[in-house]
């Protein structure tokens, strides 16, 4: 449910046709497309999945402004958060198109950004996941503000409705995730917001990690020898099999079932 393709430009290296084929090989019934801030790839993705007999789930990993989408001051690194949006039905698909379009038309500031005002306006038919470590809830958890993170999670739950917002567990062997996952599990117990387990897939096979790292260098105008540059920790951002996910998330089988159930709902 958290998958970047070649249309996450200079960030994802997964070719769509190969991705759909690999999903079928791994025995998946459905797979999502959640490229960064855009939906350029969805037609190619839809067709490729249909050819392979895998159900396509149409989505996007949106950028959410910290405040209003109309605020356009500060540095290139002005605060924004990631948020995964999945179209559950046709109404959700049209609302997703509206949100992403407005992100470009009204909210563009280095990135195409939405805000909570338009998320609330166009939330119907959309299933929302709290995203990777760059999501708003995990970011507040990392900054030792658990109650504020819980308040934000409840706000998203209110925007999308109970059963339509999920707290996202990920495990790429990263220290930040080791810190946030137990807190997300605790938060789920306290709020009733369900958990979902995902792998933030940016390439198809583990061996593709090096090529994807070079792609990031091109994006950020750095060389691979530059120590002070953006890079992914490790080589775990590939399309993992159901067996690998069950092995990673022992004791969180409900979160894994929710992953499958969301695919069925869409």
Coordinates of C-alpha atoms in Angstrom, one line a residue:
X1 CA 0.0 0.0 0.0
X2 CA 3.0 2.3 0.1
X3 CA 4.7 2.0 -3.3
X4 CA 6.8 4.5 -5.3
X5 CA 7.3 3.9 -9.1
X6 CA 9.5 5.6 -11.7
X7 CA 7.0 8.5 -11.5
X8 CA 8.3 9.5 -8.1
X9 CA 10.8 11.4 -10.2
X10 CA 14.5 10.8 -9.4
X11 CA 13.4 9.0 -6.2
X12 CA 11.6 5.8 -7.2
X13 CA 13.3 3.4 -9.6
X14 CA 10.6 0.8 -9.9
X15 CA 9.5 0.4 -13.6
X16 CA 5.7 0.0 -13.6
X17 CA 5.5 -3.1 -15.8
X18 CA 8.2 -4.9 -13.8
X19 CA 6.5 -3.9 -10.6
X20 CA 3.1 -5.3 -11.6
X21 CA 4.8 -8.5 -12.8
X22 CA 6.8 -8.9 -9.5
X23 CA 3.6 -8.3 -7.5
X24 CA 2.0 -11.3 -9.3
X25 CA 5.1 -13.4 -8.8
X26 CA 4.9 -12.7 -5.1
X27 CA 1.2 -13.9 -5.0
X28 CA -0.2 -10.5 -4.3
X29 CA -3.9 -9.9 -5.0
X30 CA -3.5 -6.1 -5.1
X31 CA -0.8 -3.4 -5.1
X32 CA -1.0 0.4 -4.7
X33 CA 0.7 3.2 -6.5
X34 CA 1.6 6.1 -4.1
X35 CA 4.0 8.4 -5.9
X36 CA 5.2 11.6 -4.3
X37 CA 2.8 14.4 -4.7
X38 CA 1.6 13.4 -8.2
X39 CA -0.6 10.9 -10.1
X40 CA 1.2 10.9 -13.4
X41 CA 1.7 7.1 -13.4
X42 CA -1.8 5.9 -12.6
X43 CA -2.9 5.0 -16.2
X44 CA 0.2 3.0 -17.0
X45 CA 0.0 1.4 -13.6
X46 CA -3.7 0.5 -14.0
X47 CA -3.1 -1.1 -17.4
X48 CA 0.0 -3.0 -16.3
X49 CA -1.8 -4.4 -13.2
X50 CA -4.8 -5.4 -15.2
X51 CA -2.5 -7.3 -17.7
X52 CA -0.9 -9.2 -14.8
X53 CA -4.2 -10.0 -13.1
X54 CA -3.4 -7.9 -10.0
X55 CA -5.9 -5.3 -8.7
X56 CA -4.5 -1.8 -8.9
X57 CA -5.1 0.5 -5.9
X58 CA -4.9 4.1 -6.9
X59 CA -3.2 6.5 -4.5
X60 CA -0.6 9.2 -3.8
X61 CA 1.8 10.1 -1.0
X62 CA 0.8 13.7 -0.6
X63 CA 2.8 16.6 0.9
X64 CA 0.8 18.3 3.7
X65 CA 1.7 21.9 4.5
X66 CA 2.5 22.7 8.1
X67 CA -0.3 25.3 8.2
X68 CA -2.0 26.7 5.1
X69 CA -1.2 25.6 1.6
X70 CA -1.1 29.3 0.8
X71 CA 1.9 30.0 3.1
X72 CA 4.9 30.3 0.8
X73 CA 7.7 31.7 2.9
X74 CA 10.9 30.3 4.3
X75 CA 13.6 28.0 2.9
X76 CA 13.4 25.2 0.4
X77 CA 13.1 22.9 3.5
X78 CA 10.0 24.7 4.8
X79 CA 8.1 22.2 6.9
X80 CA 5.7 19.7 5.2
X81 CA 4.7 16.2 6.0
X82 CA 3.9 13.0 4.0
X83 CA 0.5 11.4 4.0
X84 CA -0.7 8.4 2.1
X85 CA -4.1 8.8 0.4
X86 CA -5.8 5.8 -1.3
X87 CA -9.0 6.0 -3.5
X88 CA -11.5 3.5 -2.0
X89 CA -14.1 4.1 -4.7
X90 CA -15.0 6.4 -7.7
X91 CA -15.9 9.3 -5.4
X92 CA -12.6 8.9 -3.7
X93 CA -10.7 8.8 -7.0
X94 CA -12.3 12.1 -8.1
X95 CA -11.5 13.7 -4.7
X96 CA -7.9 12.5 -4.9
X97 CA -7.6 14.1 -8.4
X98 CA -9.0 17.3 -6.9
X99 CA -6.6 17.3 -4.0
X100 CA -3.5 16.6 -6.0
X101 CA -4.5 19.2 -8.6
X102 CA -5.0 21.9 -5.9
X103 CA -1.7 20.9 -4.4
X104 CA -0.1 22.1 -7.7
X105 CA -2.4 25.0 -8.5
X106 CA -2.7 26.6 -5.0
X107 CA -0.2 24.9 -2.7
X108 CA 3.0 24.6 -4.8
X109 CA 6.0 25.8 -2.9
X110 CA 9.0 23.7 -3.9
X111 CA 6.6 20.8 -3.6
X112 CA 2.8 20.5 -4.5
X113 CA 1.2 20.8 -1.0
X114 CA -2.3 20.2 0.3
X115 CA -3.5 21.2 3.8
X116 CA -6.0 20.0 6.3
X117 CA -8.7 22.5 5.1
X118 CA -8.9 20.8 1.6
X119 CA -8.3 17.3 3.0
X120 CA -11.5 17.8 5.1
X121 CA -13.4 19.2 2.0
X122 CA -12.4 16.3 -0.3
X123 CA -12.0 13.4 2.2
X124 CA -15.0 11.3 1.1
X125 CA -14.1 7.9 -0.4
X126 CA -10.4 8.2 0.6
X127 CA -8.5 5.8 2.9
X128 CA -5.6 7.6 4.7
X129 CA -2.4 6.1 6.1
X130 CA -0.2 8.1 8.5
X131 CA 2.8 7.5 6.1
X132 CA 6.5 6.9 6.7
X133 CA 8.8 8.5 9.3
X134 CA 8.3 11.9 7.4
X135 CA 4.5 11.8 8.3
X136 CA 3.2 14.3 10.8
X137 CA 2.3 11.8 13.5
X138 CA 5.8 10.0 13.5
X139 CA 7.6 13.4 13.4
X140 CA 5.9 14.5 16.6
X141 CA 6.6 11.1 18.2
X142 CA 10.3 11.5 17.3
X143 CA 10.3 14.9 19.0
X144 CA 9.1 13.4 22.2
X145 CA 5.6 15.0 22.1
X146 CA 3.4 11.9 22.3
X147 CA 0.2 13.8 23.4
X148 CA 0.6 16.2 20.5
X149 CA 1.1 13.3 18.1
X150 CA -2.0 11.6 19.5
X151 CA -4.0 14.9 19.0
X152 CA -2.9 15.0 15.4
X153 CA -3.8 11.4 14.8
X154 CA -7.3 12.0 16.2
X155 CA -7.6 15.1 14.0
X156 CA -6.9 12.9 10.9
X157 CA -9.3 10.3 12.2
X158 CA -12.0 13.0 12.4
X159 CA -11.2 14.3 8.9
X160 CA -11.4 10.8 7.2
X161 CA -13.8 9.1 9.6
X162 CA -13.4 6.1 11.9
X163 CA -12.1 3.1 10.0
X164 CA -10.7 5.3 7.2
X165 CA -7.5 6.5 8.9
X166 CA -4.7 4.0 9.8
X167 CA -1.5 4.4 11.8
X168 CA 1.3 3.0 9.6
X169 CA 3.9 0.6 10.9
X170 CA 7.1 0.2 8.9
X171 CA 10.4 -1.6 9.6
X172 CA 13.4 -1.0 7.4
X173 CA 15.8 -1.6 10.2
X174 CA 15.9 2.2 11.0
X175 CA 16.4 3.5 14.5
X176 CA 13.6 6.1 14.2
X177 CA 11.2 3.3 13.4
X178 CA 12.3 1.3 16.3
X179 CA 11.4 4.3 18.5
X180 CA 8.1 5.2 16.9
X181 CA 6.5 1.7 16.2
X182 CA 5.9 0.9 19.9
X183 CA 4.4 4.3 20.4
X184 CA 2.1 3.9 17.4
X185 CA 0.9 0.5 18.8
X186 CA 0.3 2.2 22.1
X187 CA -1.6 5.1 20.4
X188 CA -3.8 2.6 18.5
X189 CA -4.8 0.9 21.7
X190 CA -5.6 4.2 23.4
X191 CA -7.6 5.8 20.5
X192 CA -9.1 2.8 18.6
X193 CA -7.3 4.0 15.4
X194 CA -6.3 0.8 13.6
X195 CA -2.8 -0.1 12.5
X196 CA -1.6 -1.1 9.1
X197 CA 1.8 -2.6 8.1
X198 CA 3.5 -1.4 5.0
X199 CA 7.0 -1.4 3.4
X200 CA 8.0 1.9 1.8
X201 CA 8.9 0.5 -1.6
X202 CA 11.2 2.6 -3.8
X203 CA 12.7 -0.2 -5.9
X204 CA 11.6 -3.7 -6.8
X205 CA 14.5 -5.9 -5.6
X206 CA 17.0 -5.5 -2.7
X207 CA 19.9 -5.4 -5.2
X208 CA 18.4 -2.2 -6.8
X209 CA 19.3 -0.2 -3.7
X210 CA 22.6 1.0 -5.3
X211 CA 20.9 2.2 -8.5
X212 CA 18.3 4.0 -6.5
X213 CA 21.0 5.7 -4.4
X214 CA 22.6 7.0 -7.6
X215 CA 19.2 8.3 -8.7
X216 CA 18.9 10.3 -5.4
X217 CA 22.4 11.8 -6.1
X218 CA 21.2 13.0 -9.5
X219 CA 18.1 14.5 -7.9
X220 CA 20.1 16.3 -5.1
X221 CA 23.1 17.3 -7.4
X222 CA 25.5 15.2 -5.2
X223 CA 28.0 12.4 -5.9
X224 CA 27.9 9.0 -4.2
X225 CA 31.2 9.9 -2.4
X226 CA 29.6 13.0 -0.8
X227 CA 29.1 12.1 2.9
X228 CA 26.8 15.0 3.5
X229 CA 23.9 14.1 1.3
X230 CA 20.4 12.6 1.4
X231 CA 20.5 8.8 1.4
X232 CA 18.3 5.9 2.4
X233 CA 19.4 3.8 5.4
X234 CA 20.1 0.3 4.2
X235 CA 18.6 -1.7 1.4
X236 CA 15.2 -2.6 2.8
X237 CA 13.1 -0.3 0.6
X238 CA 12.2 -3.0 -2.0
X239 CA 8.9 -4.8 -2.7
X240 CA 8.8 -7.4 0.1
X241 CA 6.9 -10.6 -0.1
X242 CA 3.9 -11.4 2.2
X243 CA 6.2 -14.0 4.0
X244 CA 8.9 -11.3 4.7
X245 CA 6.2 -8.9 6.0
X246 CA 4.8 -11.6 8.4
X247 CA 8.3 -12.4 9.6
X248 CA 9.0 -8.6 10.2
X249 CA 5.7 -8.0 12.1
X250 CA 5.3 -11.0 14.4
X251 CA 2.6 -10.2 16.9
X252 CA 1.1 -7.5 14.7
X253 CA -0.9 -9.9 12.5
X254 CA -4.0 -7.6 12.6
X255 CA -2.0 -4.8 11.1
X256 CA -1.0 -7.2 8.3
X257 CA -4.6 -8.3 7.8
X258 CA -5.6 -4.6 7.6
X259 CA -3.1 -4.2 4.8
X260 CA -4.9 -6.9 2.8
X261 CA -8.4 -5.7 3.8
X262 CA -7.7 -2.1 2.6
X263 CA -6.7 -3.6 -0.8
X264 CA -10.0 -5.5 -0.9
X265 CA -12.0 -2.3 0.0
X266 CA -10.5 -0.2 -2.8

